[in-house]
């Protein structure tokens, strides 16, 4: 399955980060004393080099989160989904600002 191509003025870049808060533990971690970690994915207007290939839709451990067997019946496996974002591409030089919207633009106050 291939996702629809972006229709904006720029190709899309994606950067991924894992940020760890060493000052507190994660109460939902499977083991005690594990520090809270936040996985962050950023999509942005990009200037990918010639021949750059799209990034995996769900790379690494994220690909294993797909439900298998009966619960995943009818779902497309993540490794079968093709997107258009280029991993760690340079930011388009004409972009002057980026908008960050954590939590789908939902503010918690």
C-alpha positions as CSV (number, residue, x, y, z in Angstrom):
1,X,0.0,0.0,0.0
2,X,1.4,3.4,-1.0
3,X,0.2,6.5,0.9
4,X,-0.9,9.5,-1.2
5,X,1.9,11.8,-2.2
6,X,2.2,15.1,-0.4
7,X,0.7,18.0,-2.5
8,X,2.6,20.9,-0.9
9,X,5.5,22.9,-2.3
10,X,8.2,20.8,-0.6
11,X,9.1,17.2,-0.1
12,X,8.7,15.9,3.5
13,X,11.5,15.1,5.8
14,X,11.3,13.1,9.0
15,X,13.5,13.1,12.1
16,X,13.2,10.8,15.1
17,X,14.4,11.3,18.6
18,X,14.2,9.5,21.9
19,X,14.4,11.9,24.8
20,X,14.9,10.6,28.3
21,X,13.9,12.5,31.5
22,X,16.6,11.3,33.9
23,X,14.9,13.2,36.8
24,X,12.0,10.8,37.1
25,X,11.0,7.2,36.6
26,X,8.2,6.0,34.3
27,X,5.2,4.7,36.3
28,X,4.0,2.7,33.4
29,X,7.3,1.0,32.5
30,X,7.4,-2.8,32.6
31,X,10.2,-2.7,35.2
32,X,10.8,-0.4,38.2
33,X,13.5,2.4,38.0
34,X,13.2,3.0,34.3
35,X,13.5,6.6,33.4
36,X,10.7,8.2,31.4
37,X,11.4,8.2,27.7
38,X,9.5,10.1,25.0
39,X,9.8,9.1,21.3
40,X,9.4,12.2,19.1
41,X,8.9,12.1,15.3
42,X,9.1,15.4,13.4
43,X,7.9,16.0,9.8
44,X,9.1,19.1,8.1
45,X,9.6,20.8,4.6
46,X,12.7,19.1,3.3
47,X,15.4,19.5,0.6
48,X,16.4,15.8,0.1
49,X,19.4,15.0,-1.9
50,X,19.0,13.6,-5.4
51,X,18.1,9.9,-5.3
52,X,16.9,9.9,-1.6
53,X,14.6,7.1,-0.9
54,X,11.5,7.3,1.4
55,X,12.0,6.2,5.0
56,X,10.3,3.1,6.4
57,X,6.8,3.9,7.5
58,X,7.4,2.4,11.0
59,X,11.2,1.7,11.5
60,X,12.9,-0.6,14.0
61,X,10.9,-1.6,17.1
62,X,7.9,0.5,15.9
63,X,7.3,-2.0,13.1
64,X,6.8,-4.8,15.7
65,X,3.9,-3.0,17.3
66,X,1.6,-4.2,14.5
67,X,-1.0,-6.7,15.8
68,X,-0.6,-10.1,14.3
69,X,-3.0,-13.0,14.1
70,X,-6.7,-12.6,14.6
71,X,-6.5,-9.1,16.3
72,X,-4.7,-7.8,13.3
73,X,-6.9,-9.4,10.7
74,X,-7.5,-7.0,7.9
75,X,-4.7,-4.6,8.9
76,X,-1.8,-3.9,6.5
77,X,1.6,-4.8,8.0
78,X,3.7,-1.7,8.6
79,X,6.5,-3.0,6.4
80,X,4.0,-3.1,3.5
81,X,3.1,0.6,3.8
82,X,5.1,3.0,1.6
83,X,5.2,6.7,2.5
84,X,7.1,9.6,1.0
85,X,9.0,11.2,3.9
86,X,12.8,11.1,3.7
87,X,14.6,10.3,6.9
88,X,16.9,13.0,8.3
89,X,16.8,15.1,5.1
90,X,18.1,18.7,5.3
91,X,15.4,21.3,6.0
92,X,14.3,23.3,3.0
93,X,16.4,26.5,3.1
94,X,13.5,28.8,2.2
95,X,11.4,27.7,5.2
96,X,11.4,30.5,7.8
97,X,9.3,28.9,10.6
98,X,7.9,25.6,11.7
99,X,4.8,25.1,13.8
100,X,5.0,22.6,16.6
101,X,1.7,21.0,17.7
102,X,2.2,18.5,20.4
103,X,-0.8,16.3,21.2
104,X,-2.6,16.9,17.9
105,X,-2.9,20.6,18.8
106,X,-4.6,19.8,22.1
107,X,-3.5,22.1,25.0
108,X,-3.4,20.8,28.5
109,X,-3.1,24.2,30.0
